[in-house]
Amino acid sequence: MFTDIVLDIFKLSGLLVAEGDVLTKDVGLSSARWKVLGALAHSDGSMTVPQIAYSMGQSRQSVQRLTDAMEGSGILVYQDNPHHKKAKLVALSEKGKEIFELLEQKQIPWANLAADGLNASDMEIALSVLRKMIQRFET
Amino acid sequence: MFTDIVLDIFKLSGLLVAEGDVLTKDVGLSSARWKVLGALAHSDGSMTVPQIAYSMGQSRQSVQRLTDAMEGSGILVYQDNPHHKKAKLVALSEKGKEIFELLEQKQIPWANLAADGLNASDMEIALSVLRKMIQRFET
DNA sequence: GTCATTATGACAACATATTGTCAATATGTA
DNA sequence: TACATATTGACAATATGTTGTCATAATGAC
């Protein structure tokens, strides 16, 4: 059963990336870049690249490339980090905040539609299982 | 909450790919290629490339490239499809079967360790939620 | 303070995945 | 059958992600 869950996570991940790409197309983003915005919004505003990568379960290099591109297009800004000379803090620009809020407005009805018919307590249980699995594989 | 589930699925997918890459390294495979073997094993032995792609929630072109590479390394074989002149049937070669069984032997203890401490009925509920989400996004 | 170890950004090579296009093959409908 | 439509493989461009290496900065042990 655990293996079935793993396979379904792979499959869902692919399907959800496709969904996210559609939702973000209008604003010139992608699922991958949206996830970076989400990670930053989930934190207290700014994180270093390695912190974002850890929170996303990805390599720091892949996130670095995304943030560099998004900084180049004015969605993110690099801020000096008082605690570290090399590791800049990544934060949303004004433009980034606007785009993120736009996406949230599109995402809410999408999530409601997608979650329709799913039992809330079942979803809570599913979430707790996913969280435990993440803990198990996080370094 | 639905959004949290989505973000955790993305994160877990990344972590699980890394796990799979470690497990498959010895036999010269990768998570991506292992998933193709798994899809074939789950079916009745042979499927066309588009069928595999659909079952994996991915584009047929990405799967085509994987199967071409795996056919080249002797893990898969293309068989004539009596129902279709262009769309060959993809099947595991003897070598592919051996490797897949090897991987299963490595995967079983891994899954048991990873699932340790997870409540079985919770896992069933989680699986049902994932299945419903897949149905929602499958074309 | 010194020195070994670790963390970080830059860069590159490669694997994986999506999208798009085109020609050949199927399929469904009149 | 004939024809419009859909499916499929081949090919290419691009985005995403991992791994590896190197130089610089930070950290911890002494």
Short mmCIF file of C-alpha atoms (C1' of nucleotides) in Angstrom, two decimals:
data_model
loop_
_atom_site.label_atom_id
_atom_site.label_comp_id
_atom_site.label_asym_id
_atom_site.label_seq_id
_atom_site.Cartn_x
_atom_site.Cartn_y
_atom_site.Cartn_z
CA MET A 1 0.00 0.00 0.00
CA PHE A 2 2.86 2.33 0.79
CA THR A 3 4.23 1.69 -2.68
CA ASP A 4 0.87 2.52 -4.22
CA ILE A 5 0.89 5.81 -2.34
CA VAL A 6 4.35 6.58 -3.68
CA LEU A 7 3.33 5.86 -7.26
CA ASP A 8 0.21 7.98 -6.91
CA ILE A 9 2.28 10.85 -5.53
CA PHE A 10 4.49 10.73 -8.62
CA LYS A 11 1.47 10.68 -10.87
CA LEU A 12 -0.33 13.46 -9.04
CA SER A 13 2.78 15.57 -9.03
CA GLY A 14 2.91 15.42 -12.81
CA LEU A 15 -0.78 16.19 -13.17
CA LEU A 16 -0.61 19.07 -10.69
CA VAL A 17 2.39 20.64 -12.40
CA ALA A 18 0.35 20.66 -15.59
CA GLU A 19 -2.56 22.28 -13.75
CA GLY A 20 -0.27 24.90 -12.24
CA ASP A 21 1.28 25.68 -15.60
CA VAL A 22 -2.17 26.46 -16.97
CA LEU A 23 -3.10 28.64 -13.99
CA THR A 24 0.14 30.63 -14.17
CA LYS A 25 0.38 30.97 -17.94
CA ASP A 26 -1.49 34.28 -18.06
CA VAL A 27 0.96 36.01 -15.73
CA GLY A 28 4.03 34.61 -17.46
CA LEU A 29 5.01 32.20 -14.70
CA SER A 30 5.11 28.42 -14.30
CA SER A 31 4.42 25.87 -11.59
CA ALA A 32 8.08 25.78 -10.64
CA ARG A 33 8.32 29.54 -10.17
CA TRP A 34 4.98 29.76 -8.44
CA LYS A 35 6.20 27.26 -5.88
CA VAL A 36 9.11 29.56 -5.07
CA LEU A 37 6.71 32.43 -4.47
CA GLY A 38 4.62 30.14 -2.29
CA ALA A 39 7.61 29.09 -0.23
CA LEU A 40 8.53 32.73 0.37
CA ALA A 41 4.95 33.69 1.22
CA HIS A 42 4.76 30.77 3.65
CA SER A 43 7.84 32.04 5.48
CA ASP A 44 8.15 35.43 7.08
CA GLY A 45 8.96 37.12 3.81
CA SER A 46 12.57 36.32 3.06
CA MET A 47 14.76 33.24 2.99
CA THR A 48 18.12 32.29 1.57
CA VAL A 49 18.23 30.07 -1.49
CA PRO A 50 19.28 26.96 0.49
CA GLN A 51 16.41 27.54 2.90
CA ILE A 52 13.92 27.74 0.05
CA ALA A 53 15.37 24.60 -1.50
CA TYR A 54 15.10 22.69 1.76
CA SER A 55 11.50 23.77 2.25
CA MET A 56 10.69 22.63 -1.28
CA GLY A 57 12.54 19.33 -1.03
CA GLN A 58 14.79 20.25 -3.95
CA SER A 59 18.43 20.92 -4.66
CA ARG A 60 19.71 24.40 -3.93
CA GLN A 61 21.12 24.72 -7.45
CA SER A 62 17.75 24.26 -9.14
CA VAL A 63 16.23 26.87 -6.85
CA GLN A 64 19.17 29.20 -7.42
CA ARG A 65 18.54 29.09 -11.14
CA LEU A 66 14.86 29.84 -10.65
CA THR A 67 15.51 32.75 -8.29
CA ASP A 68 18.17 34.19 -10.60
CA ALA A 69 15.69 34.11 -13.49
CA MET A 70 12.91 35.57 -11.36
CA GLU A 71 15.19 38.29 -10.03
CA GLY A 72 16.05 39.05 -13.63
CA SER A 73 12.40 39.48 -14.52
CA GLY A 74 11.73 41.66 -11.50
CA ILE A 75 9.59 39.27 -9.52
CA LEU A 76 12.12 38.72 -6.76
CA VAL A 77 14.73 40.94 -5.14
CA TYR A 78 17.98 39.95 -3.44
CA GLN A 79 18.49 41.70 -0.11
CA ASP A 80 21.66 41.93 1.92
CA ASN A 81 21.76 39.35 4.67
CA PRO A 82 23.05 40.86 7.95
CA HIS A 83 24.04 37.38 9.11
CA HIS A 84 25.85 36.21 6.00
CA LYS A 85 27.99 37.99 3.42
CA LYS A 86 27.46 35.52 0.56
CA ALA A 87 23.95 34.18 1.14
CA LYS A 88 21.58 36.95 0.11
CA LEU A 89 18.00 37.00 1.30
CA VAL A 90 15.39 36.38 -1.38
CA ALA A 91 12.17 38.36 -1.14
CA LEU A 92 9.18 39.21 -3.33
CA SER A 93 9.30 42.52 -5.15
CA GLU A 94 6.20 44.68 -5.37
CA LYS A 95 5.57 43.15 -8.76
CA GLY A 96 6.08 39.71 -7.26
CA LYS A 97 3.56 40.39 -4.53
CA GLU A 98 1.00 41.60 -7.05
CA ILE A 99 1.44 38.53 -9.21
CA PHE A 100 1.28 36.22 -6.22
CA GLU A 101 -1.98 37.76 -5.05
CA LEU A 102 -3.39 37.52 -8.56
CA LEU A 103 -2.50 33.84 -8.60
CA GLU A 104 -4.04 33.28 -5.19
CA GLN A 105 -7.32 34.67 -6.50
CA LYS A 106 -7.21 32.20 -9.36
CA GLN A 107 -6.07 29.35 -7.16
CA ILE A 108 -8.82 29.59 -4.55
CA PRO A 109 -11.74 28.70 -6.84
CA TRP A 110 -9.55 26.09 -8.53
CA ALA A 111 -8.80 24.44 -5.18
CA ASN A 112 -12.43 24.58 -4.13
CA LEU A 113 -13.51 22.92 -7.33
CA ALA A 114 -10.77 20.31 -7.07
CA ALA A 115 -11.51 19.58 -3.42
CA ASP A 116 -15.26 19.36 -3.97
CA GLY A 117 -16.55 16.01 -2.83
CA LEU A 118 -13.50 15.24 -0.75
CA ASN A 119 -14.21 14.60 2.90
CA ALA A 120 -12.53 17.19 5.11
CA SER A 121 -11.43 14.78 7.82
CA ASP A 122 -10.12 12.41 5.17
CA MET A 123 -8.07 15.25 3.77
CA GLU A 124 -6.69 15.99 7.23
CA ILE A 125 -5.64 12.39 7.60
CA ALA A 126 -4.09 12.39 4.14
CA LEU A 127 -2.19 15.55 5.00
CA SER A 128 -0.88 14.03 8.21
CA VAL A 129 0.34 10.96 6.34
CA LEU A 130 2.11 13.13 3.78
CA ARG A 131 3.70 15.18 6.55
CA LYS A 132 5.01 12.07 8.25
CA MET A 133 6.44 10.80 5.00
CA ILE A 134 8.15 14.13 4.42
CA GLN A 135 9.70 14.01 7.88
CA ARG A 136 10.98 10.54 7.11
CA PHE A 137 12.82 11.60 3.98
CA GLU A 138 13.89 15.09 4.93
CA THR A 139 17.54 15.31 5.83
CA MET B 1 -5.96 22.49 3.39
CA PHE B 2 -6.22 21.23 -0.18
CA THR B 3 -3.46 23.63 -1.12
CA ASP B 4 -1.27 22.31 1.68
CA ILE B 5 -1.78 18.80 0.34
CA VAL B 6 -0.75 19.94 -3.12
CA LEU B 7 2.42 21.59 -1.83
CA ASP B 8 3.31 18.51 0.20
CA ILE B 9 2.81 16.31 -2.84
CA PHE B 10 5.30 18.43 -4.77
CA LYS B 11 7.78 18.26 -1.93
CA LEU B 12 7.36 14.54 -1.40
CA SER B 13 7.71 13.88 -5.09
CA GLY B 14 11.12 15.53 -5.07
CA LEU B 15 12.23 13.67 -1.97
CA LEU B 16 10.97 10.34 -3.31
CA VAL B 17 12.71 10.79 -6.65
CA ALA B 18 15.95 11.24 -4.73
CA GLU B 19 15.24 8.08 -2.73
CA GLY B 20 14.49 6.14 -5.88
CA ASP B 21 17.65 7.36 -7.56
CA VAL B 22 19.68 5.97 -4.67
CA LEU B 23 17.86 2.63 -4.75
CA THR B 24 18.32 2.22 -8.49
CA LYS B 25 21.88 3.48 -8.78
CA ASP B 26 23.43 0.03 -8.36
CA VAL B 27 21.60 -1.41 -11.34
CA GLY B 28 22.26 1.57 -13.58
CA LEU B 29 18.72 2.90 -13.57
CA SER B 30 16.95 5.97 -12.19
CA SER B 31 13.62 6.79 -10.59
CA ALA B 32 12.20 7.86 -13.95
CA ARG B 33 13.13 4.61 -15.64
CA TRP B 34 12.06 2.50 -12.70
CA LYS B 35 8.62 4.05 -12.90
CA VAL B 36 8.33 2.86 -16.50
CA LEU B 37 9.14 -0.68 -15.43
CA GLY B 38 6.60 -0.36 -12.65
CA ALA B 39 3.90 0.81 -15.03
CA LEU B 40 4.56 -2.14 -17.32
CA ALA B 41 4.61 -4.60 -14.44
CA HIS B 42 1.34 -3.18 -13.15
CA SER B 43 -0.29 -3.84 -16.51
CA ASP B 44 -0.56 -7.20 -18.19
CA GLY B 45 2.94 -7.05 -19.55
CA SER B 46 2.86 -4.73 -22.51
CA MET B 47 1.48 -1.31 -23.31
CA THR B 48 1.99 1.30 -25.98
CA VAL B 49 3.97 4.41 -25.13
CA PRO B 50 0.88 6.65 -24.92
CA GLN B 51 -0.76 4.15 -22.56
CA ILE B 52 2.29 4.17 -20.30
CA ALA B 53 2.35 7.96 -20.35
CA TYR B 54 -1.30 8.18 -19.41
CA SER B 55 -0.86 5.76 -16.54
CA MET B 56 2.08 7.80 -15.27
CA GLY B 57 0.38 11.18 -15.67
CA GLN B 58 3.10 12.39 -18.04
CA SER B 59 3.49 13.43 -21.64
CA ARG B 60 3.92 10.68 -24.19
CA GLN B 61 7.09 12.32 -25.56
CA SER B 62 8.93 12.11 -22.25
CA VAL B 63 8.00 8.45 -21.93
CA GLN B 64 8.98 7.81 -25.53
CA ARG B 65 12.45 9.12 -24.85
CA LEU B 66 12.77 6.93 -21.75
CA THR B 67 11.60 3.80 -23.57
CA ASP B 68 13.88 4.49 -26.53
CA ALA B 69 16.84 4.75 -24.15
CA MET B 70 15.81 1.66 -22.23
CA GLU B 71 15.25 -0.30 -25.44
CA GLY B 72 18.76 0.77 -26.44
CA SER B 73 20.22 -0.59 -23.23
CA GLY B 74 18.32 -3.86 -23.55
CA ILE B 75 15.91 -3.41 -20.67
CA LEU B 76 12.83 -3.09 -22.84
CA VAL B 77 11.80 -4.61 -26.16
CA TYR B 78 9.44 -3.26 -28.78
CA GLN B 79 6.96 -5.84 -30.01
CA ASP B 80 4.74 -5.64 -33.07
CA ASN B 81 1.25 -4.52 -32.19
CA PRO B 82 -1.37 -6.55 -34.06
CA HIS B 83 -3.86 -3.73 -33.63
CA HIS B 84 -1.66 -0.87 -34.76
CA LYS B 85 1.09 -0.56 -37.34
CA LYS B 86 2.90 2.42 -35.80
CA ALA B 87 2.30 2.05 -32.08
CA LYS B 88 4.57 -0.77 -30.97
CA LEU B 89 3.98 -2.61 -27.74
CA VAL B 90 6.57 -2.00 -25.03
CA ALA B 91 7.53 -4.96 -22.86
CA LEU B 92 10.24 -5.91 -20.40
CA SER B 93 13.11 -7.95 -21.77
CA GLU B 94 14.53 -10.83 -19.76
CA LYS B 95 17.19 -8.45 -18.52
CA GLY B 96 14.46 -5.95 -17.66
CA LYS B 97 12.55 -8.53 -15.66
CA GLU B 98 15.64 -9.51 -13.75
CA ILE B 99 16.45 -5.91 -12.89
CA PHE B 100 12.88 -5.19 -11.90
CA GLU B 101 12.81 -8.15 -9.53
CA LEU B 102 16.14 -7.10 -8.07
CA LEU B 103 14.71 -3.65 -7.43
CA GLU B 104 11.59 -5.08 -5.86
CA GLN B 105 13.75 -6.95 -3.37
CA LYS B 106 15.46 -3.70 -2.46
CA GLN B 107 12.24 -1.74 -2.41
CA ILE B 108 10.30 -3.98 -0.03
CA PRO B 109 12.47 -3.41 3.04
CA TRP B 110 12.78 0.26 2.10
CA ALA B 111 8.99 0.64 2.00
CA ASN B 112 8.56 -1.24 5.25
CA LEU B 113 11.07 1.02 6.96
CA ALA B 114 9.50 4.13 5.48
CA ALA B 115 5.96 3.05 6.38
CA ASP B 116 6.92 2.06 9.91
CA GLY B 117 4.82 3.97 12.40
CA LEU B 118 2.19 4.93 9.85
CA ASN B 119 -1.30 3.78 10.69
CA ALA B 120 -2.62 1.36 8.09
CA SER B 121 -6.13 2.74 7.98
CA ASP B 122 -4.76 6.27 7.74
CA MET B 123 -2.71 5.16 4.77
CA GLU B 124 -5.80 3.69 3.14
CA ILE B 125 -7.62 6.98 3.58
CA ALA B 126 -4.65 8.90 2.22
CA LEU B 127 -4.53 6.60 -0.78
CA SER B 128 -8.23 7.10 -1.45
CA VAL B 129 -7.81 10.87 -1.33
CA LEU B 130 -4.90 10.69 -3.77
CA ARG B 131 -6.91 8.45 -6.09
CA LYS B 132 -9.80 10.89 -6.11
CA MET B 133 -7.46 13.77 -6.85
CA ILE B 134 -5.94 11.81 -9.72
CA GLN B 135 -9.39 11.12 -11.17
CA ARG B 136 -10.13 14.81 -10.98
CA PHE B 137 -7.13 15.83 -13.01
CA GLU B 138 -6.84 12.90 -15.39
CA THR B 139 -8.09 13.74 -18.85
"C1'" DG C 1 43.72 33.11 16.63
"C1'" DT C 2 44.40 28.80 13.69
"C1'" DC C 3 42.88 25.33 11.10
"C1'" DA C 4 39.75 21.77 9.42
"C1'" DT C 5 35.10 21.33 8.08
"C1'" DT C 6 30.87 22.96 6.24
"C1'" DA C 7 27.88 26.14 3.60
"C1'" DT C 8 27.19 28.98 -0.34
"C1'" DG C 9 27.14 30.87 -5.13
"C1'" DA C 10 28.83 30.28 -9.80
"C1'" DC C 11 29.31 27.37 -13.48
"C1'" DA C 12 28.80 23.27 -16.26
"C1'" DA C 13 27.14 18.64 -17.76
"C1'" DC C 14 23.49 15.80 -17.96
"C1'" DA C 15 18.75 13.61 -17.08
"C1'" DT C 16 14.02 14.50 -17.09
"C1'" DA C 17 9.73 16.71 -18.63
"C1'" DT C 18 6.71 19.87 -21.47
"C1'" DT C 19 5.36 21.98 -25.69
"C1'" DG C 20 5.22 22.35 -30.58
"C1'" DT C 21 5.55 20.65 -35.38
"C1'" DC C 22 5.32 17.30 -39.02
"C1'" DA C 23 4.37 13.08 -41.51
"C1'" DA C 24 2.31 8.56 -41.27
"C1'" DT C 25 -1.33 5.72 -39.45
"C1'" DA C 26 -6.00 4.88 -37.41
"C1'" DT C 27 -10.63 5.91 -36.70
"C1'" DG C 28 -15.21 7.45 -37.31
"C1'" DT C 29 -18.78 9.18 -40.37
"C1'" DA C 30 -21.20 10.00 -44.44
"C1'" DT D 1 -15.11 4.01 -50.31
"C1'" DA D 2 -13.85 8.77 -49.28
"C1'" DC D 3 -12.74 12.18 -46.24
"C1'" DA D 4 -12.21 14.80 -41.95
"C1'" DT D 5 -10.36 14.04 -37.44
"C1'" DA D 6 -7.50 11.98 -34.02
"C1'" DT D 7 -3.43 9.24 -32.72
"C1'" DT D 8 1.35 8.16 -32.93
"C1'" DG D 9 6.46 8.42 -33.53
"C1'" DA D 10 10.25 11.41 -34.73
"C1'" DC D 11 12.50 15.51 -33.97
"C1'" DA D 12 13.64 19.86 -31.81
"C1'" DA D 13 13.44 23.78 -28.49
"C1'" DT D 14 12.98 24.96 -23.93
"C1'" DA D 15 12.19 24.57 -18.84
"C1'" DT D 16 13.15 22.06 -14.81
"C1'" DG D 17 15.97 19.28 -11.77
"C1'" DT D 18 20.24 16.61 -10.14
"C1'" DT D 19 25.08 16.01 -9.64
"C1'" DG D 20 29.73 17.55 -9.62
"C1'" DT D 21 33.50 20.99 -9.14
"C1'" DC D 22 35.59 25.14 -7.61
"C1'" DA D 23 36.46 29.37 -4.99
"C1'" DT D 24 34.87 32.09 -1.18
"C1'" DA D 25 32.67 32.69 3.26
"C1'" DA D 26 31.13 30.90 7.65
"C1'" DT D 27 31.47 27.79 11.56
"C1'" DG D 28 33.32 25.04 15.09
"C1'" DA D 29 37.09 22.72 17.63
"C1'" DC D 30 41.31 23.42 19.59
#
